[in-house]
Amino acid sequence: MSEDLMDYQAFVERAMKGVVRDVLLQVAEEGLPGEHHLYITFHTEHDGVEIADRLIAQYPDEMTIILQHQFWGLEISEDAFEVTLSFSGKNERLYIPFNAVIGFADPSVNFGLQFKTTYVDDSNEDMPDSADSRPPEGLSTELAKSDDARKKTADEKADGEQNIGEVVALDAFRKNKT
């Protein structure tokens, strides 16, 4: 097999992140319809991510946010989105470039996307082949929620904290065809 000089994987990744952007644009304009709710997982240390230091300390590698009932000021640009969420009763503004997103799911309709992790900064400098497609050790790029975890959304927990950062295989969303 010959070398992929077209870099088809990069084209697919950009197209899938376009889906995330388009969904967020619709949610910003019209709100979440029906039972839809969104889980977005991103690298907290990715270039351009702006979140409170206390959240980075709590989630040093990746974090999953939930857009369901309590989110405010969702704004979408070409390369990023911003949203205000409540963490332990304190509102925090998050700025997340789409390049930092590694997972996106809407469990209400069994839809999910996961993205190949790349660590290329925005300056477009070339990275060695061994680094461009492999996440660091221990860093998961899978996103999904089991039915039990979905039931514990932010507004249902007694302590007021969101269930953030738990990841399981996407197979949890797939319907059994047998």
Tab-separated table of N, CA and C in Angstrom:
chain	number	residue	atom	x	y	z
A	1	MET	N	0.853	-1.176	0.000
A	1	MET	CA	0.000	0.000	0.000
A	1	MET	C	0.899	1.240	0.000
A	2	SER	N	0.512	2.242	-0.765
A	2	SER	CA	1.317	3.456	-0.857
A	2	SER	C	1.003	4.419	0.280
A	3	GLU	N	1.876	5.371	0.457
A	3	GLU	CA	1.737	6.381	1.514
A	3	GLU	C	0.603	7.350	1.172
A	4	ASP	N	-0.176	7.737	2.163
A	4	ASP	CA	-1.296	8.670	1.975
A	4	ASP	C	-0.754	10.098	1.940
A	5	LEU	N	-0.424	10.566	0.770
A	5	LEU	CA	0.109	11.920	0.616
A	5	LEU	C	-0.991	12.972	0.620
A	6	MET	N	-2.244	12.529	0.533
A	6	MET	CA	-3.386	13.448	0.575
A	6	MET	C	-3.796	13.766	2.008
A	7	ASP	N	-3.418	12.942	2.964
A	7	ASP	CA	-3.790	13.079	4.377
A	7	ASP	C	-5.317	13.095	4.537
A	8	TYR	N	-5.933	12.010	4.078
A	8	TYR	CA	-7.386	11.885	4.137
A	8	TYR	C	-7.910	11.962	5.567
A	9	GLN	N	-7.148	11.431	6.517
A	9	GLN	CA	-7.593	11.467	7.909
A	9	GLN	C	-7.809	12.912	8.373
A	10	ALA	N	-6.944	13.816	7.979
A	10	ALA	CA	-7.101	15.223	8.349
A	10	ALA	C	-8.373	15.818	7.746
A	11	PHE	N	-8.690	15.450	6.508
A	11	PHE	CA	-9.928	15.921	5.878
A	11	PHE	C	-11.154	15.435	6.652
A	12	VAL	N	-11.130	14.166	7.033
A	12	VAL	CA	-12.255	13.590	7.770
A	12	VAL	C	-12.395	14.252	9.137
A	13	GLU	N	-11.278	14.452	9.827
A	13	GLU	CA	-11.304	15.098	11.145
A	13	GLU	C	-11.909	16.500	11.045
A	14	ARG	N	-11.484	17.279	10.055
A	14	ARG	CA	-12.033	18.637	9.885
A	14	ARG	C	-13.524	18.589	9.595
A	15	ALA	N	-13.943	17.643	8.780
A	15	ALA	CA	-15.368	17.526	8.460
A	15	ALA	C	-16.178	17.164	9.700
A	16	MET	N	-15.676	16.228	10.507
A	16	MET	CA	-16.399	15.830	11.721
A	16	MET	C	-16.435	16.968	12.736
A	17	LYS	N	-15.363	17.738	12.840
A	17	LYS	CA	-15.395	18.883	13.752
A	17	LYS	C	-16.339	19.953	13.225
A	18	GLY	N	-16.529	19.997	11.913
A	18	GLY	CA	-17.539	20.877	11.329
A	18	GLY	C	-18.941	20.489	11.775
A	19	VAL	N	-19.175	19.197	11.949
A	19	VAL	CA	-20.464	18.731	12.468
A	19	VAL	C	-20.666	19.274	13.880
A	20	VAL	N	-19.642	19.177	14.713
A	20	VAL	CA	-19.729	19.688	16.086
A	20	VAL	C	-20.032	21.188	16.061
A	21	ARG	N	-19.309	21.926	15.226
A	21	ARG	CA	-19.523	23.368	15.118
A	21	ARG	C	-20.944	23.678	14.673
A	22	ASP	N	-21.428	22.973	13.655
A	22	ASP	CA	-22.779	23.215	13.147
A	22	ASP	C	-23.843	22.915	14.202
A	23	VAL	N	-23.657	21.837	14.953
A	23	VAL	CA	-24.607	21.504	16.022
A	23	VAL	C	-24.610	22.602	17.071
A	24	LEU	N	-23.419	23.044	17.476
A	24	LEU	CA	-23.347	24.097	18.489
A	24	LEU	C	-23.939	25.411	17.984
A	25	LEU	N	-23.749	25.719	16.707
A	25	LEU	CA	-24.380	26.916	16.129
A	25	LEU	C	-25.898	26.827	16.237
A	26	GLN	N	-26.447	25.666	15.915
A	26	GLN	CA	-27.901	25.491	16.000
A	26	GLN	C	-28.370	25.609	17.443
A	27	VAL	N	-27.634	25.021	18.379
A	27	VAL	CA	-28.011	25.098	19.789
A	27	VAL	C	-27.928	26.545	20.279
A	28	ALA	N	-26.912	27.283	19.845
A	28	ALA	CA	-26.780	28.682	20.254
A	28	ALA	C	-27.950	29.517	19.747
A	29	GLU	N	-28.434	29.205	18.554
A	29	GLU	CA	-29.528	29.971	17.955
A	29	GLU	C	-30.908	29.540	18.439
A	30	GLU	N	-31.100	28.218	18.618
A	30	GLU	CA	-32.440	27.702	18.870
A	30	GLU	C	-32.597	26.963	20.202
A	31	GLY	N	-31.519	26.723	20.904
A	31	GLY	CA	-31.581	25.925	22.124
A	31	GLY	C	-31.561	24.437	21.804
A	32	LEU	N	-31.546	23.622	22.834
A	32	LEU	CA	-31.551	22.173	22.665
A	32	LEU	C	-32.981	21.673	22.522
A	33	PRO	N	-33.302	21.013	21.414
A	33	PRO	CA	-34.675	20.516	21.241
A	33	PRO	C	-34.879	19.193	21.980
A	34	GLY	N	-36.093	18.960	22.410
A	34	GLY	CA	-36.465	17.680	23.006
A	34	GLY	C	-35.549	17.246	24.132
A	35	GLU	N	-35.142	15.995	24.075
A	35	GLU	CA	-34.291	15.408	25.109
A	35	GLU	C	-32.808	15.482	24.765
A	36	HIS	N	-32.443	16.176	23.703
A	36	HIS	CA	-31.037	16.252	23.303
A	36	HIS	C	-30.198	16.874	24.408
A	37	HIS	N	-29.015	16.333	24.593
A	37	HIS	CA	-28.001	16.915	25.479
A	37	HIS	C	-26.643	16.480	24.967
A	38	LEU	N	-25.645	17.316	25.167
A	38	LEU	CA	-24.351	17.130	24.526
A	38	LEU	C	-23.240	16.932	25.547
A	39	TYR	N	-22.393	15.972	25.273
A	39	TYR	CA	-21.166	15.747	26.032
A	39	TYR	C	-20.016	16.131	25.112
A	40	ILE	N	-19.165	17.021	25.586
A	40	ILE	CA	-18.016	17.450	24.788
A	40	ILE	C	-16.771	17.243	25.632
A	41	THR	N	-15.856	16.417	25.122
A	41	THR	CA	-14.603	16.148	25.816
A	41	THR	C	-13.492	16.889	25.084
A	42	PHE	N	-12.611	17.524	25.859
A	42	PHE	CA	-11.523	18.299	25.259
A	42	PHE	C	-10.284	18.215	26.137
A	43	HIS	N	-9.134	18.501	25.511
A	43	HIS	CA	-7.866	18.570	26.240
A	43	HIS	C	-7.795	19.910	26.966
A	44	THR	N	-7.626	19.862	28.266
A	44	THR	CA	-7.593	21.104	29.044
A	44	THR	C	-6.291	21.887	28.841
A	45	GLU	N	-5.211	21.215	28.469
A	45	GLU	CA	-3.924	21.894	28.284
A	45	GLU	C	-3.632	22.232	26.823
A	46	HIS	N	-4.594	22.046	25.935
A	46	HIS	CA	-4.404	22.344	24.518
A	46	HIS	C	-4.209	23.841	24.327
A	47	ASP	N	-3.378	24.205	23.348
A	47	ASP	CA	-3.163	25.617	23.033
A	47	ASP	C	-4.496	26.312	22.782
A	48	GLY	N	-4.710	27.437	23.436
A	48	GLY	CA	-5.901	28.239	23.210
A	48	GLY	C	-7.041	27.974	24.172
A	49	VAL	N	-7.038	26.836	24.877
A	49	VAL	CA	-8.100	26.563	25.848
A	49	VAL	C	-7.982	27.560	26.992
A	50	GLU	N	-9.098	28.181	27.333
A	50	GLU	CA	-9.131	29.119	28.449
A	50	GLU	C	-10.189	28.667	29.437
A	51	ILE	N	-9.722	28.103	30.557
A	51	ILE	CA	-10.605	27.697	31.643
A	51	ILE	C	-9.920	28.069	32.951
A	52	ALA	N	-10.686	28.112	34.014
A	52	ALA	CA	-10.148	28.493	35.317
A	52	ALA	C	-9.030	27.540	35.752
A	53	ASP	N	-8.034	28.111	36.416
A	53	ASP	CA	-6.908	27.307	36.899
A	53	ASP	C	-7.370	26.168	37.801
A	54	ARG	N	-8.406	26.409	38.593
A	54	ARG	CA	-8.883	25.357	39.493
A	54	ARG	C	-9.450	24.173	38.710
A	55	LEU	N	-10.028	24.431	37.536
A	55	LEU	CA	-10.539	23.349	36.703
A	55	LEU	C	-9.394	22.582	36.039
A	56	ILE	N	-8.356	23.293	35.619
A	56	ILE	CA	-7.182	22.616	35.059
A	56	ILE	C	-6.527	21.751	36.122
A	57	ALA	N	-6.470	22.248	37.354
A	57	ALA	CA	-5.891	21.450	38.438
A	57	ALA	C	-6.721	20.189	38.684
A	58	GLN	N	-8.023	20.307	38.576
A	58	GLN	CA	-8.909	19.171	38.812
A	58	GLN	C	-8.925	18.219	37.609
A	59	TYR	N	-8.764	18.749	36.405
A	59	TYR	CA	-8.795	17.960	35.174
A	59	TYR	C	-7.559	18.308	34.340
A	60	PRO	N	-6.386	17.793	34.716
A	60	PRO	CA	-5.137	18.221	34.085
A	60	PRO	C	-4.954	17.764	32.638
A	61	ASP	N	-5.640	16.725	32.205
A	61	ASP	CA	-5.462	16.225	30.846
A	61	ASP	C	-6.675	16.489	29.959
A	62	GLU	N	-7.817	15.999	30.400
A	62	GLU	CA	-9.029	16.169	29.611
A	62	GLU	C	-10.219	16.365	30.528
A	63	MET	N	-11.268	16.923	29.948
A	63	MET	CA	-12.467	17.241	30.706
A	63	MET	C	-13.672	17.047	29.798
A	64	THR	N	-14.761	16.571	30.361
A	64	THR	CA	-16.006	16.443	29.627
A	64	THR	C	-17.019	17.405	30.220
A	65	ILE	N	-17.580	18.241	29.368
A	65	ILE	CA	-18.631	19.151	29.814
A	65	ILE	C	-19.955	18.658	29.255
A	66	ILE	N	-21.024	19.028	29.937
A	66	ILE	CA	-22.366	18.620	29.532
A	66	ILE	C	-23.182	19.870	29.245
A	67	LEU	N	-23.720	19.939	28.051
A	67	LEU	CA	-24.645	21.023	27.719
A	67	LEU	C	-26.036	20.412	27.733
A	68	GLN	N	-26.794	20.772	28.776
A	68	GLN	CA	-28.137	20.231	28.888
A	68	GLN	C	-29.076	21.314	29.388
A	69	HIS	N	-29.222	21.453	30.688
A	69	HIS	CA	-30.174	22.418	31.230
A	69	HIS	C	-29.525	23.742	31.630
A	70	GLN	N	-28.345	23.672	32.209
A	70	GLN	CA	-27.751	24.874	32.792
A	70	GLN	C	-26.448	25.244	32.097
A	71	PHE	N	-26.586	25.977	31.016
A	71	PHE	CA	-25.436	26.585	30.342
A	71	PHE	C	-25.907	27.919	29.791
A	72	TRP	N	-24.970	28.865	29.707
A	72	TRP	CA	-25.340	30.217	29.318
A	72	TRP	C	-24.316	30.775	28.344
A	73	GLY	N	-24.783	31.698	27.513
A	73	GLY	CA	-23.903	32.479	26.652
A	73	GLY	C	-23.094	31.652	25.676
A	74	LEU	N	-23.696	30.641	25.075
A	74	LEU	CA	-22.985	29.825	24.095
A	74	LEU	C	-22.717	30.673	22.856
A	75	GLU	N	-21.450	30.842	22.538
A	75	GLU	CA	-21.030	31.624	21.374
A	75	GLU	C	-20.086	30.771	20.538
A	76	ILE	N	-20.270	30.811	19.239
A	76	ILE	CA	-19.497	29.989	18.327
A	76	ILE	C	-18.753	30.895	17.354
A	77	SER	N	-17.463	30.627	17.172
A	77	SER	CA	-16.693	31.311	16.140
A	77	SER	C	-16.235	30.260	15.144
A	78	GLU	N	-15.451	30.651	14.197
A	78	GLU	CA	-14.970	29.710	13.185
A	78	GLU	C	-14.106	28.616	13.811
A	79	ASP	N	-13.297	28.976	14.816
A	79	ASP	CA	-12.309	28.041	15.350
A	79	ASP	C	-12.559	27.580	16.776
A	80	ALA	N	-13.574	28.120	17.454
A	80	ALA	CA	-13.738	27.821	18.884
A	80	ALA	C	-15.178	28.080	19.314
A	81	PHE	N	-15.470	27.673	20.558
A	81	PHE	CA	-16.744	28.031	21.160
A	81	PHE	C	-16.502	28.460	22.594
A	82	GLU	N	-17.427	29.265	23.105
A	82	GLU	CA	-17.389	29.738	24.485
A	82	GLU	C	-18.722	29.413	25.129
A	83	VAL	N	-18.677	29.105	26.408
A	83	VAL	CA	-19.895	28.809	27.143
A	83	VAL	C	-19.637	29.050	28.622
A	84	THR	N	-20.673	29.424	29.332
A	84	THR	CA	-20.591	29.557	30.783
A	84	THR	C	-21.323	28.374	31.404
A	85	LEU	N	-20.639	27.699	32.326
A	85	LEU	CA	-21.195	26.558	33.051
A	85	LEU	C	-20.987	26.770	34.536
A	86	SER	N	-21.765	26.075	35.343
A	86	SER	CA	-21.632	26.157	36.787
A	86	SER	C	-20.853	24.947	37.295
A	87	PHE	N	-19.803	25.214	38.079
A	87	PHE	CA	-18.992	24.179	38.702
A	87	PHE	C	-19.007	24.415	40.195
A	88	SER	N	-19.582	23.482	40.929
A	88	SER	CA	-19.683	23.594	42.393
A	88	SER	C	-20.326	24.919	42.787
A	89	GLY	N	-21.369	25.306	42.049
A	89	GLY	CA	-22.102	26.516	42.371
A	89	GLY	C	-21.474	27.808	41.893
A	90	LYS	N	-20.333	27.733	41.206
A	90	LYS	CA	-19.664	28.938	40.713
A	90	LYS	C	-19.660	28.920	39.187
A	91	ASN	N	-20.164	29.998	38.574
A	91	ASN	CA	-20.171	30.086	37.121
A	91	ASN	C	-18.764	30.351	36.597
A	92	GLU	N	-18.416	29.605	35.546
A	92	GLU	CA	-17.102	29.745	34.915
A	92	GLU	C	-17.290	29.850	33.409
A	93	ARG	N	-16.556	30.758	32.794
A	93	ARG	CA	-16.568	30.913	31.336
A	93	ARG	C	-15.457	30.039	30.757
A	94	LEU	N	-15.782	29.236	29.751
A	94	LEU	CA	-14.821	28.362	29.101
A	94	LEU	C	-14.692	28.773	27.644
A	95	TYR	N	-13.463	28.796	27.161
A	95	TYR	CA	-13.172	29.051	25.753
A	95	TYR	C	-12.449	27.817	25.242
A	96	ILE	N	-13.037	27.131	24.255
A	96	ILE	CA	-12.508	25.848	23.806
A	96	ILE	C	-12.362	25.857	22.286
A	97	PRO	N	-11.121	25.840	21.795
A	97	PRO	CA	-10.923	25.713	20.351
A	97	PRO	C	-11.409	24.340	19.870
A	98	PHE	N	-11.961	24.273	18.685
A	98	PHE	CA	-12.426	22.992	18.156
A	98	PHE	C	-11.277	21.993	18.020
A	99	ASN	N	-10.058	22.492	17.818
A	99	ASN	CA	-8.905	21.584	17.729
A	99	ASN	C	-8.611	20.883	19.048
A	100	ALA	N	-9.136	21.392	20.164
A	100	ALA	CA	-8.930	20.752	21.461
A	100	ALA	C	-9.954	19.654	21.733
A	101	VAL	N	-11.046	19.633	20.968
A	101	VAL	CA	-12.123	18.666	21.191
A	101	VAL	C	-11.679	17.281	20.730
A	102	ILE	N	-11.864	16.300	21.622
A	102	ILE	CA	-11.502	14.919	21.280
A	102	ILE	C	-12.708	13.989	21.291
A	103	GLY	N	-13.853	14.469	21.763
A	103	GLY	CA	-15.044	13.632	21.761
A	103	GLY	C	-16.301	14.477	21.816
A	104	PHE	N	-17.344	13.963	21.190
A	104	PHE	CA	-18.629	14.651	21.133
A	104	PHE	C	-19.707	13.586	21.102
A	105	ALA	N	-20.719	13.718	21.947
A	105	ALA	CA	-21.801	12.730	21.953
A	105	ALA	C	-23.118	13.383	22.334
A	106	ASP	N	-24.189	12.825	21.763
A	106	ASP	CA	-25.551	13.158	22.159
A	106	ASP	C	-26.210	11.827	22.503
A	107	PRO	N	-26.138	11.434	23.792
A	107	PRO	CA	-26.645	10.123	24.194
A	107	PRO	C	-28.140	9.940	23.966
A	108	SER	N	-28.894	11.019	23.849
A	108	SER	CA	-30.342	10.887	23.668
A	108	SER	C	-30.696	10.220	22.347
A	109	VAL	N	-29.784	10.296	21.378
A	109	VAL	CA	-30.032	9.692	20.068
A	109	VAL	C	-28.904	8.729	19.674
A	110	ASN	N	-28.139	8.291	20.648
A	110	ASN	CA	-27.048	7.340	20.417
A	110	ASN	C	-26.069	7.811	19.344
A	111	PHE	N	-25.690	9.090	19.404
A	111	PHE	CA	-24.753	9.648	18.434
A	111	PHE	C	-23.461	10.017	19.137
A	112	GLY	N	-22.348	9.676	18.542
A	112	GLY	CA	-21.073	10.055	19.120
A	112	GLY	C	-19.969	10.115	18.081
A	113	LEU	N	-19.029	11.001	18.308
A	113	LEU	CA	-17.840	11.130	17.474
A	113	LEU	C	-16.629	11.150	18.387
A	114	GLN	N	-15.555	10.530	17.931
A	114	GLN	CA	-14.301	10.691	18.642
A	114	GLN	C	-13.257	11.107	17.633
A	115	PHE	N	-12.317	11.906	18.089
A	115	PHE	CA	-11.339	12.488	17.189
A	115	PHE	C	-9.956	11.974	17.513
A	116	LYS	N	-9.197	11.789	16.464
A	116	LYS	CA	-7.806	11.388	16.605
A	116	LYS	C	-7.080	12.539	17.280
A	117	THR	N	-6.327	12.226	18.286
A	117	THR	CA	-5.609	13.263	19.016
A	117	THR	C	-4.377	13.677	18.245
A	118	THR	N	-4.245	14.968	18.029
A	118	THR	CA	-3.018	15.477	17.427
A	118	THR	C	-2.491	16.594	18.298
A	119	TYR	N	-1.208	16.664	18.381
A	119	TYR	CA	-0.568	17.706	19.167
A	119	TYR	C	0.255	18.591	18.260
A	120	VAL	N	-0.439	19.253	17.348
A	120	VAL	CA	0.203	20.204	16.463
A	120	VAL	C	-0.297	21.569	16.874
A	121	ASP	N	0.620	22.471	17.210
A	121	ASP	CA	0.159	23.786	17.630
A	121	ASP	C	-0.316	24.570	16.412
A	122	ASP	N	-0.905	25.710	16.669
A	122	ASP	CA	-1.513	26.485	15.591
A	122	ASP	C	-0.506	27.142	14.659
A	123	SER	N	0.792	27.019	14.955
A	123	SER	CA	1.791	27.621	14.081
A	123	SER	C	2.079	26.752	12.866
A	124	ASN	N	1.439	25.558	12.787
A	124	ASN	CA	1.571	24.636	11.666
A	124	ASN	C	2.974	24.097	11.480
A	125	GLU	N	3.762	24.065	12.542
A	125	GLU	CA	5.084	23.459	12.453
A	125	GLU	C	4.920	21.965	12.325
A	126	ASP	N	5.812	21.347	11.534
A	126	ASP	CA	5.749	19.904	11.365
A	126	ASP	C	6.199	19.206	12.636
A	127	MET	N	5.543	18.092	12.923
A	127	MET	CA	5.917	17.267	14.061
A	127	MET	C	6.370	15.930	13.521
A	128	PRO	N	7.197	15.207	14.276
A	128	PRO	CA	7.615	13.892	13.817
A	128	PRO	C	6.413	12.978	13.633
A	129	ASP	N	6.505	12.060	12.659
A	129	ASP	CA	5.405	11.134	12.385
A	129	ASP	C	4.979	10.358	13.609
A	130	SER	N	5.889	10.028	14.484
A	130	SER	CA	5.548	9.224	15.654
A	130	SER	C	4.701	9.988	16.653
A	131	ALA	N	4.662	11.310	16.566
A	131	ALA	CA	3.922	12.095	17.553
A	131	ALA	C	2.581	12.596	17.040
A	132	ASP	N	2.350	12.570	15.717
A	132	ASP	CA	1.177	13.267	15.218
A	132	ASP	C	-0.122	12.498	15.351
A	133	SER	N	-0.095	11.220	15.646
A	133	SER	CA	-1.353	10.499	15.713
A	133	SER	C	-1.518	9.689	16.984
A	134	ARG	N	-0.636	9.833	17.914
A	134	ARG	CA	-0.679	9.020	19.115
A	134	ARG	C	-0.920	9.889	20.329
A	135	PRO	N	-1.949	9.614	21.126
A	135	PRO	CA	-2.137	10.382	22.347
A	135	PRO	C	-1.077	9.997	23.372
A	136	PRO	N	-0.771	10.875	24.312
A	136	PRO	CA	0.170	10.528	25.369
A	136	PRO	C	-0.340	9.324	26.148
A	137	GLU	N	0.581	8.605	26.774
A	137	GLU	CA	0.190	7.433	27.557
A	137	GLU	C	-0.869	7.787	28.578
A	138	GLY	N	-1.863	6.923	28.697
A	138	GLY	CA	-2.899	7.106	29.702
A	138	GLY	C	-3.988	8.081	29.310
A	139	LEU	N	-3.898	8.671	28.129
A	139	LEU	CA	-4.894	9.651	27.712
A	139	LEU	C	-5.910	8.983	26.813
A	140	SER	N	-7.149	8.967	27.228
A	140	SER	CA	-8.199	8.285	26.481
A	140	SER	C	-8.779	9.210	25.434
A	141	THR	N	-9.086	8.656	24.263
A	141	THR	CA	-9.788	9.441	23.255
A	141	THR	C	-11.180	8.878	23.004
A	142	GLU	N	-11.651	8.007	23.889
A	142	GLU	CA	-13.000	7.471	23.737
A	142	GLU	C	-13.967	8.332	24.536
A	143	LEU	N	-15.169	8.467	24.045
A	143	LEU	CA	-16.182	9.234	24.749
A	143	LEU	C	-17.507	8.534	24.644
A	144	ALA	N	-18.131	8.415	25.759
A	144	ALA	CA	-19.510	7.942	25.812
A	144	ALA	C	-19.901	7.869	27.263
A	145	LYS	N	-21.153	7.634	27.504
A	145	LYS	CA	-21.663	7.498	28.863
A	145	LYS	C	-22.537	6.273	28.930
A	146	SER	N	-22.415	5.536	30.010
A	146	SER	CA	-23.321	4.417	30.201
A	146	SER	C	-24.680	4.971	30.603
A	147	ASP	N	-25.712	4.134	30.534
A	147	ASP	CA	-27.042	4.592	30.921
A	147	ASP	C	-27.051	5.081	32.359
A	148	ASP	N	-26.350	4.385	33.260
A	148	ASP	CA	-26.312	4.804	34.660
A	148	ASP	C	-25.645	6.160	34.816
A	149	ALA	N	-24.550	6.383	34.109
A	149	ALA	CA	-23.850	7.659	34.215
A	149	ALA	C	-24.691	8.794	33.651
A	150	ARG	N	-25.431	8.531	32.559
A	150	ARG	CA	-26.272	9.574	31.979
A	150	ARG	C	-27.352	10.022	32.944
A	151	LYS	N	-27.825	9.111	33.783
A	151	LYS	CA	-28.884	9.460	34.730
A	151	LYS	C	-28.402	10.429	35.802
A	152	LYS	N	-27.089	10.549	35.960
A	152	LYS	CA	-26.534	11.427	36.986
A	152	LYS	C	-26.057	12.730	36.354
A	153	THR	N	-26.902	13.400	35.640
A	153	THR	CA	-26.537	14.665	35.033
A	153	THR	C	-26.400	15.728	36.115
A	154	ALA	N	-25.849	16.842	35.730
A	154	ALA	CA	-25.508	17.882	36.694
A	154	ALA	C	-26.684	18.315	37.553
A	155	ASP	N	-27.849	18.426	36.954
A	155	ASP	CA	-28.993	18.924	37.720
A	155	ASP	C	-29.593	17.861	38.628
A	156	GLU	N	-29.191	16.609	38.496
A	156	GLU	CA	-29.750	15.550	39.313
A	156	GLU	C	-28.885	15.195	40.521
A	157	LYS	N	-27.628	15.600	40.508
A	157	LYS	CA	-26.731	15.238	41.602
A	157	LYS	C	-27.017	16.084	42.833
A	158	ALA	N	-26.994	15.471	43.966
A	158	ALA	CA	-27.304	16.166	45.212
A	158	ALA	C	-26.235	17.175	45.580
A	159	ASP	N	-24.972	16.887	45.284
A	159	ASP	CA	-23.898	17.794	45.701
A	159	ASP	C	-23.681	18.937	44.729
A	160	GLY	N	-24.420	18.970	43.626
A	160	GLY	CA	-24.355	20.093	42.692
A	160	GLY	C	-23.193	20.032	41.726
A	161	GLU	N	-22.327	19.008	41.803
A	161	GLU	CA	-21.202	18.928	40.883
A	161	GLU	C	-21.588	18.128	39.654
A	162	GLN	N	-20.962	18.456	38.540
A	162	GLN	CA	-21.234	17.740	37.314
A	162	GLN	C	-20.410	16.464	37.256
A	163	ASN	N	-20.933	15.473	36.546
A	163	ASN	CA	-20.211	14.233	36.306
A	163	ASN	C	-19.328	14.455	35.088
A	164	ILE	N	-18.082	14.837	35.311
A	164	ILE	CA	-17.203	15.239	34.232
A	164	ILE	C	-15.998	14.317	34.191
A	165	GLY	N	-15.593	13.945	33.001
A	165	GLY	CA	-14.358	13.225	32.831
A	165	GLY	C	-14.486	11.713	32.783
A	166	GLU	N	-15.641	11.150	33.083
A	166	GLU	CA	-15.808	9.708	33.002
A	166	GLU	C	-15.963	9.319	31.549
A	167	VAL	N	-15.170	8.347	31.098
A	167	VAL	CA	-15.263	7.899	29.723
A	167	VAL	C	-15.419	6.394	29.683
A	168	VAL	N	-16.207	5.935	28.757
A	168	VAL	CA	-16.380	4.510	28.506
A	168	VAL	C	-16.401	4.315	27.003
A	169	ALA	N	-16.425	3.090	26.539
A	169	ALA	CA	-16.387	2.800	25.105
A	169	ALA	C	-17.660	3.273	24.413
A	170	LEU	N	-17.524	3.652	23.148
A	170	LEU	CA	-18.677	4.082	22.362
A	170	LEU	C	-19.673	2.951	22.135
A	171	ASP	N	-19.247	1.711	22.334
A	171	ASP	CA	-20.153	0.574	22.158
A	171	ASP	C	-21.375	0.673	23.059
A	172	ALA	N	-21.303	1.431	24.130
A	172	ALA	CA	-22.435	1.591	25.024
A	172	ALA	C	-23.629	2.226	24.322
A	173	PHE	N	-23.377	2.978	23.232
A	173	PHE	CA	-24.445	3.643	22.487
A	173	PHE	C	-25.012	2.809	21.351
A	174	ARG	N	-24.278	1.804	20.928
A	174	ARG	CA	-24.700	1.053	19.754
A	174	ARG	C	-25.824	0.096	20.100
A	175	LYS	N	-26.770	0.004	19.200
A	175	LYS	CA	-27.876	-0.923	19.400
A	175	LYS	C	-27.422	-2.318	19.012
A	176	ASN	N	-27.831	-3.303	19.770
A	176	ASN	CA	-27.493	-4.683	19.494
A	176	ASN	C	-28.354	-5.176	18.343
A	177	LYS	N	-27.714	-5.657	17.272
A	177	LYS	CA	-28.441	-6.063	16.058
A	177	LYS	C	-28.899	-7.523	16.120
A	178	THR	N	-28.664	-8.207	17.191
A	178	THR	CA	-29.089	-9.604	17.263
A	178	THR	C	-30.446	-9.741	17.902
